[in-house]
mmCIF file of C-alpha atoms in Angstrom:
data_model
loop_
_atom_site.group_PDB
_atom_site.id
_atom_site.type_symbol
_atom_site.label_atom_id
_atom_site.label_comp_id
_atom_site.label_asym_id
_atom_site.label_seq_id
_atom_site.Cartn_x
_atom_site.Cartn_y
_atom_site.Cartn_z
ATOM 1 C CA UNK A 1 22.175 -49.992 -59.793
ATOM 2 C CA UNK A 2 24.480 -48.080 -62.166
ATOM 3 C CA UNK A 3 27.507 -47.589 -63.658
ATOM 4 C CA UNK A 4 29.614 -44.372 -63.666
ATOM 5 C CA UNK A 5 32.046 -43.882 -66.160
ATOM 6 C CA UNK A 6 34.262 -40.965 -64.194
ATOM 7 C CA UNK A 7 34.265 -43.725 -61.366
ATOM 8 C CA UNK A 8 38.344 -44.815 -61.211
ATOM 9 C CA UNK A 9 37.152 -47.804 -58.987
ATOM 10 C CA UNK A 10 33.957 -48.701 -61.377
ATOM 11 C CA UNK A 11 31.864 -49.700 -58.168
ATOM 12 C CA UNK A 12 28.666 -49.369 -59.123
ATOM 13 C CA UNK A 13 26.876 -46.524 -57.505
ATOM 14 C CA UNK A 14 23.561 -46.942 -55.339
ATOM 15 C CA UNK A 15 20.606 -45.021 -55.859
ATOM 16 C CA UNK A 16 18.894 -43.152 -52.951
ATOM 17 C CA UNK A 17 16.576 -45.140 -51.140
ATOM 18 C CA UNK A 18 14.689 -43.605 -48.213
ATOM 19 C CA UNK A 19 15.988 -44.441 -44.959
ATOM 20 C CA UNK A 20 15.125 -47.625 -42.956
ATOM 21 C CA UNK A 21 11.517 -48.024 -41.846
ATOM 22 C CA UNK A 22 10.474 -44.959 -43.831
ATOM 23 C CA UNK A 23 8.449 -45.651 -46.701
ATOM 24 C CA UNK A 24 8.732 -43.953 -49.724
ATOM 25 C CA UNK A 25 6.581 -40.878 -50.596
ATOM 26 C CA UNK A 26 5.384 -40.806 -46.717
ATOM 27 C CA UNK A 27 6.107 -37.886 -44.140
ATOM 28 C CA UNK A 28 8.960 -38.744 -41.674
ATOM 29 C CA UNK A 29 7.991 -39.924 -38.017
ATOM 30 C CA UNK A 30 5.407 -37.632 -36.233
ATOM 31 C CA UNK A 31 4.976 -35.976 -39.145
ATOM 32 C CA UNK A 32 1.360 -35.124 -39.891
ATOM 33 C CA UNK A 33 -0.132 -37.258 -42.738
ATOM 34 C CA UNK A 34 -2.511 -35.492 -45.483
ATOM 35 C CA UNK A 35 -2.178 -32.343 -44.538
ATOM 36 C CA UNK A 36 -4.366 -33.504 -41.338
ATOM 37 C CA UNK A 37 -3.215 -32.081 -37.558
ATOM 38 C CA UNK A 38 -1.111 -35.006 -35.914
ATOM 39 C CA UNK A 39 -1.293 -35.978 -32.139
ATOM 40 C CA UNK A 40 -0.985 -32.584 -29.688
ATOM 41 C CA UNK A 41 -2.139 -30.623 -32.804
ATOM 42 C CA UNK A 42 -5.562 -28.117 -32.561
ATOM 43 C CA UNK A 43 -8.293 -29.362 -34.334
ATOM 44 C CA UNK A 44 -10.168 -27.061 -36.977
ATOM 45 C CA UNK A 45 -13.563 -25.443 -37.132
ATOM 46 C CA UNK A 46 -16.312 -28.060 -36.647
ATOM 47 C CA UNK A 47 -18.033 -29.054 -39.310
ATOM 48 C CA UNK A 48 -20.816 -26.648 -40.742
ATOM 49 C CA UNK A 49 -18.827 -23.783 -39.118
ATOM 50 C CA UNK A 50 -18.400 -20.283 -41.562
ATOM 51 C CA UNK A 51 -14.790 -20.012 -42.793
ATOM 52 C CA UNK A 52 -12.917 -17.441 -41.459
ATOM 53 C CA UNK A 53 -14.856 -16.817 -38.393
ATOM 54 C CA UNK A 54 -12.571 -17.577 -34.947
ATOM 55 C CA UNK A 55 -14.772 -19.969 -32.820
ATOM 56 C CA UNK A 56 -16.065 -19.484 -28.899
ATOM 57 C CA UNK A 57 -13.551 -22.142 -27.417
ATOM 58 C CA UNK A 58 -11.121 -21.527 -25.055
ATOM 59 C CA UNK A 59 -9.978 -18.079 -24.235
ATOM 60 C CA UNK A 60 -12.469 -16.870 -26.123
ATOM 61 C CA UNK A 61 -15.227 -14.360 -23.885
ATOM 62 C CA UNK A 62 -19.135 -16.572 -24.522
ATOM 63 C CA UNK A 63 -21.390 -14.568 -26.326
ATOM 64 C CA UNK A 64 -24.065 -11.892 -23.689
ATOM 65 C CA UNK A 65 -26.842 -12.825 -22.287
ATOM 66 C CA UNK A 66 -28.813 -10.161 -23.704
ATOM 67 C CA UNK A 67 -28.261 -8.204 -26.920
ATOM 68 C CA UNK A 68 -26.038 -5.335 -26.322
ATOM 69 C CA UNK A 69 -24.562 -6.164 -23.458
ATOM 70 C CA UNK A 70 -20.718 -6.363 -23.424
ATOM 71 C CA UNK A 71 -19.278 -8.204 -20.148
ATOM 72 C CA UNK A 72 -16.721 -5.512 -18.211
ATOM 73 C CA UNK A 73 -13.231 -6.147 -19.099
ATOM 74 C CA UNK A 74 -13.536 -6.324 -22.793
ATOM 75 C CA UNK A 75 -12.902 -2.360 -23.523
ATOM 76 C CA UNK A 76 -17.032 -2.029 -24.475
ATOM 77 C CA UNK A 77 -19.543 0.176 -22.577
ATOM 78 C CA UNK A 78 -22.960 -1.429 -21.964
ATOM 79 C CA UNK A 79 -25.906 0.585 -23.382
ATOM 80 C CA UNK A 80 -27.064 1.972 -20.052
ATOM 81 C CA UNK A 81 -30.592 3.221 -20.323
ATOM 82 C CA UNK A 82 -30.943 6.984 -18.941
ATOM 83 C CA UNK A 83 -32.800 8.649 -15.748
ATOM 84 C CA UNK A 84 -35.950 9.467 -18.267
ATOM 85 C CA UNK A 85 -36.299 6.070 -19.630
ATOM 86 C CA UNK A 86 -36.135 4.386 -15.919
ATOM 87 C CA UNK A 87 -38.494 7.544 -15.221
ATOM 88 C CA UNK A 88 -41.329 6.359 -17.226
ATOM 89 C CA UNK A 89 -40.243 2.544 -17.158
ATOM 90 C CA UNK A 90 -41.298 3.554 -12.888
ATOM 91 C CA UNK A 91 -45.119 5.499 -14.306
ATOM 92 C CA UNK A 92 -46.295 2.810 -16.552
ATOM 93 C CA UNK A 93 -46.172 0.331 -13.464
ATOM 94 C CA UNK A 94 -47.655 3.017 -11.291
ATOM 95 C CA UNK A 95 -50.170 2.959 -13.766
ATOM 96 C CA UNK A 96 -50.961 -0.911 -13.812
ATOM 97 C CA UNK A 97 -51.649 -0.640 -9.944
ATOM 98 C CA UNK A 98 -53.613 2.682 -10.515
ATOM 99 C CA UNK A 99 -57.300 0.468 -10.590
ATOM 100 C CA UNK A 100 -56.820 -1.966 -7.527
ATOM 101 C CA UNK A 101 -55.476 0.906 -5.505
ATOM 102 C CA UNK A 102 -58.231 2.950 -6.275
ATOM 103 C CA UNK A 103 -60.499 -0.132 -5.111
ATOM 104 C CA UNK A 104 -58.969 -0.186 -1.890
ATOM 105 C CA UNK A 105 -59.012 3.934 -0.948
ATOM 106 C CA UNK A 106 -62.896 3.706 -2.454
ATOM 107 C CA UNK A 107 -63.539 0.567 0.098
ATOM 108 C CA UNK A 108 -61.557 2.449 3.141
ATOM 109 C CA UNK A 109 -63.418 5.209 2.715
ATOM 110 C CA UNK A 110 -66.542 3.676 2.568
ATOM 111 C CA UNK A 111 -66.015 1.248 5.003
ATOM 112 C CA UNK A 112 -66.850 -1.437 2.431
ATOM 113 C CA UNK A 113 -64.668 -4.278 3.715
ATOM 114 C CA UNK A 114 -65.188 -6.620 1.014
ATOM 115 C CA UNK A 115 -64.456 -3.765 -1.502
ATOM 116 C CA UNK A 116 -61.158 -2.687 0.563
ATOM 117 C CA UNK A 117 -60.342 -7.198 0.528
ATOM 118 C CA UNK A 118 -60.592 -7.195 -3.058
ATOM 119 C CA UNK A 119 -58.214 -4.074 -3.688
ATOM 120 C CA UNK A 120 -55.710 -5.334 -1.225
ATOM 121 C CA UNK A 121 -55.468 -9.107 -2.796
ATOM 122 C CA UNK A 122 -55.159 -7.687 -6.481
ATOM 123 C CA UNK A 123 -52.375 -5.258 -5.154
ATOM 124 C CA UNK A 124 -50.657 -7.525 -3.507
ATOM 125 C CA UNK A 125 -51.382 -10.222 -6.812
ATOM 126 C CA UNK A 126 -49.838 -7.911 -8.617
ATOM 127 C CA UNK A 127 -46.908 -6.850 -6.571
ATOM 128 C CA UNK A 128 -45.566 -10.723 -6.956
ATOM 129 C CA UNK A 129 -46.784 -11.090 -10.315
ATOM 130 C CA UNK A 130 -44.060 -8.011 -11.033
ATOM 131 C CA UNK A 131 -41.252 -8.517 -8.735
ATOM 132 C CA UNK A 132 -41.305 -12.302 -10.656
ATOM 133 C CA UNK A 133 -40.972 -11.035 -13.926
ATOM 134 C CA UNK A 134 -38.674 -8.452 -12.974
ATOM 135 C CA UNK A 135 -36.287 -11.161 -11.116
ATOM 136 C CA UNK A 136 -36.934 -13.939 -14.154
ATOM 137 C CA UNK A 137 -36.461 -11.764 -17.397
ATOM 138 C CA UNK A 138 -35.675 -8.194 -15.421
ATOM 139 C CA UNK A 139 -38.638 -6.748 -16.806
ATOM 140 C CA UNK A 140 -41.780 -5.570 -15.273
ATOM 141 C CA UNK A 141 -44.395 -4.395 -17.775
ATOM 142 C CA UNK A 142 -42.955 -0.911 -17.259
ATOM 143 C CA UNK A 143 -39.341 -1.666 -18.432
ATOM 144 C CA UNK A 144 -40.500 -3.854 -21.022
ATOM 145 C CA UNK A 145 -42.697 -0.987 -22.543
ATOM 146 C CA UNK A 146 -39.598 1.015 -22.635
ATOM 147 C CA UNK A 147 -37.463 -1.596 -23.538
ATOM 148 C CA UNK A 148 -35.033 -1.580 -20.634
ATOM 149 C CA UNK A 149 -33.781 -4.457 -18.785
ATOM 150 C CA UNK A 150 -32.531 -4.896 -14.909
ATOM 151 C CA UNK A 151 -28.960 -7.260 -15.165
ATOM 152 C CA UNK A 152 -26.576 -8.055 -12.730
ATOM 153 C CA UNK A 153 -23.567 -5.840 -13.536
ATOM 154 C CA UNK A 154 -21.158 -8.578 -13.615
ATOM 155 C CA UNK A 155 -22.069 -11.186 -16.099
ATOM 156 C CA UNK A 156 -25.510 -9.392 -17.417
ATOM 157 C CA UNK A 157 -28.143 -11.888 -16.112
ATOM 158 C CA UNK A 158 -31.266 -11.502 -14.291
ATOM 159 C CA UNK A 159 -31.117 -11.159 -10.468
ATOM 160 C CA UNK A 160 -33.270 -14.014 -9.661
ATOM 161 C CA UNK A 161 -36.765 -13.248 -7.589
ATOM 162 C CA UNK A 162 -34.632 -13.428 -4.350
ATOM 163 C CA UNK A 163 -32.424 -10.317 -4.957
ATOM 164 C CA UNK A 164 -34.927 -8.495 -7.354
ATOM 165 C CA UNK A 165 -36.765 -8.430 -3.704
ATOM 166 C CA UNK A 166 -33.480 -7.362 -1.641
ATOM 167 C CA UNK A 167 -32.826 -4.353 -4.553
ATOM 168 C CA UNK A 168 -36.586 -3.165 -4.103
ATOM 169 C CA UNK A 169 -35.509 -2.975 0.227
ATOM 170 C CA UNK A 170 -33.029 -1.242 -1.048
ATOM 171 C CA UNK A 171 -34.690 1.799 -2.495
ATOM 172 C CA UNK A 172 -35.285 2.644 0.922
ATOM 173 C CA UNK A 173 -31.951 4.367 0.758
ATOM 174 C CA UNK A 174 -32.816 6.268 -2.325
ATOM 175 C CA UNK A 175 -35.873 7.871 -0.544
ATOM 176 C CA UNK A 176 -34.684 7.959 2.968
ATOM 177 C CA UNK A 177 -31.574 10.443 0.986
ATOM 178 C CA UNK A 178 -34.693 13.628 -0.047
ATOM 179 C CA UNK A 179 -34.722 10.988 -2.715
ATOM 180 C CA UNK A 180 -31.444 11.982 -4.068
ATOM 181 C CA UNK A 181 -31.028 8.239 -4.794
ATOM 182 C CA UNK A 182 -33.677 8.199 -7.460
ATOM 183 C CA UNK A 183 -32.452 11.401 -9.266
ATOM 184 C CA UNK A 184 -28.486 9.808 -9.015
ATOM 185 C CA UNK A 185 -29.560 7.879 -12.332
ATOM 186 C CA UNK A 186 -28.930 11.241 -14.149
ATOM 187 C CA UNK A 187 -25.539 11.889 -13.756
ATOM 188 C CA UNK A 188 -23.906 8.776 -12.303
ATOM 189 C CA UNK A 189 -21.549 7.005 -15.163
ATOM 190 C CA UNK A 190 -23.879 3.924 -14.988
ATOM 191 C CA UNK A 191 -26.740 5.119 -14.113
ATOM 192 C CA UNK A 192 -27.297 3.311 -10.921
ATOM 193 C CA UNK A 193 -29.167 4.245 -8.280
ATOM 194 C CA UNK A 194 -28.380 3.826 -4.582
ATOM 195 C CA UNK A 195 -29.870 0.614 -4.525
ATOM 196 C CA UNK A 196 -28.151 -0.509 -8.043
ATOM 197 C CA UNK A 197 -24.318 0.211 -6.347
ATOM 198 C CA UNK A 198 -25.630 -1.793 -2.812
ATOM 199 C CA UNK A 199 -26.736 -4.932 -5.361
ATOM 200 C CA UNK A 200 -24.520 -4.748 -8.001
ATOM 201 C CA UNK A 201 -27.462 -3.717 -10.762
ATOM 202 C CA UNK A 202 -27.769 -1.944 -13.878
ATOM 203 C CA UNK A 203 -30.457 -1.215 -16.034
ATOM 204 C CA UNK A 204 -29.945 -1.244 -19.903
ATOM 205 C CA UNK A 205 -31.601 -0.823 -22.937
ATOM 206 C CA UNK A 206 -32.272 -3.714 -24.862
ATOM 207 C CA UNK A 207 -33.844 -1.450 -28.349
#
């Protein structure tokens, strides 16, 4: 408490005091103490996160599957392999059925039953042994020499064995067209085949 000369009535004059129930020095209600985010605020990065870089929460697209892959509807253009890559992907798995097929035509021609048996199991071995890999990882040893990859066109994931099957039924469209179907790979926009449109596939490179 003071005393003010230029005051005609000489009451003494009160100094400011913060209002009631506020303490001195402290934000007002709802305020947000320490520079901390109160109640209904966003949090910050969590900690160990790089400064600077926006985080994957919500409204934010998750990261691909698969490097270079870009989900549709975010303005980017998956790197779709081309007709010569899926060409040759096609020959180097012709070529890893190239000895049990020739061990069934030598037993059929021979009449060697046991030789045309043992040709028949490793084809069909290796038929699953492909179409598992190719519905697991979308690879067959083929695509994965040429580092291409069979996705789902939607979210870039492997079909699963069940549909990698239901694609391969499906090339019977590509053939039954003069196989136009296999040669559409060359100047369709995605690079789909018949079969790819029916099932929703693409094939991309992945190097």
């Amino acid at each position: 408490m003071s005393y003010d000369p230029n005051n005609p009535y000489g009451q003494p004059q009160q100094n400011p005091q913060p209002g009631y129930g506020q303490p001195q020095g402290q934000p007002g209600y709802g305020q947000p103490q320490g520079g901390q985010p109160g109640y209904g605020y966003p949090q910050g990065a969590p900690q160990g996160a790089p400064q600077g870089v926006p985080q994957q929460g919500y409204g934010y697209p998750q990261q691909p599957a698969y490097p270079g892959y870009q989900q549709p509807g975010y303005g980017a253009t998956p790197p779709y392999a081309n007709w010569g890559q899926r060409f040759l992907g096609t020959l180097v798995d012709g070529l890893v059925f190239a000895v049990p097929y020739a061990l069934y035509i030598a037993g059929a021609a021979s009449k060697n039953a046991a030789l045309t048996g043992i040709g028949g199991i490793l084809l069909l071995g290796l038929f699953i042994w492909q179409l598992i890999r190719e519905g697991r990882t979308g690879q067959t040893v083929g695509k994965q020499a040429l580092g291409i990859r069979l996705v789902r066109e939607s979210d870039g994931q492997p079909l699963g064995v069940g549909m990698a099957f239901v694609r391969r039924l499906a090339h019977f469209l590509d053939g039954i067209s003069c196989y136009i179907g296999f040669l559409w790979p060359a100047w369709d926009a995605k690079r789909q085949t018949f079969a790819d449109k029916i099932c929703g596939t693409i094939v991309i490179r992945t190097q």
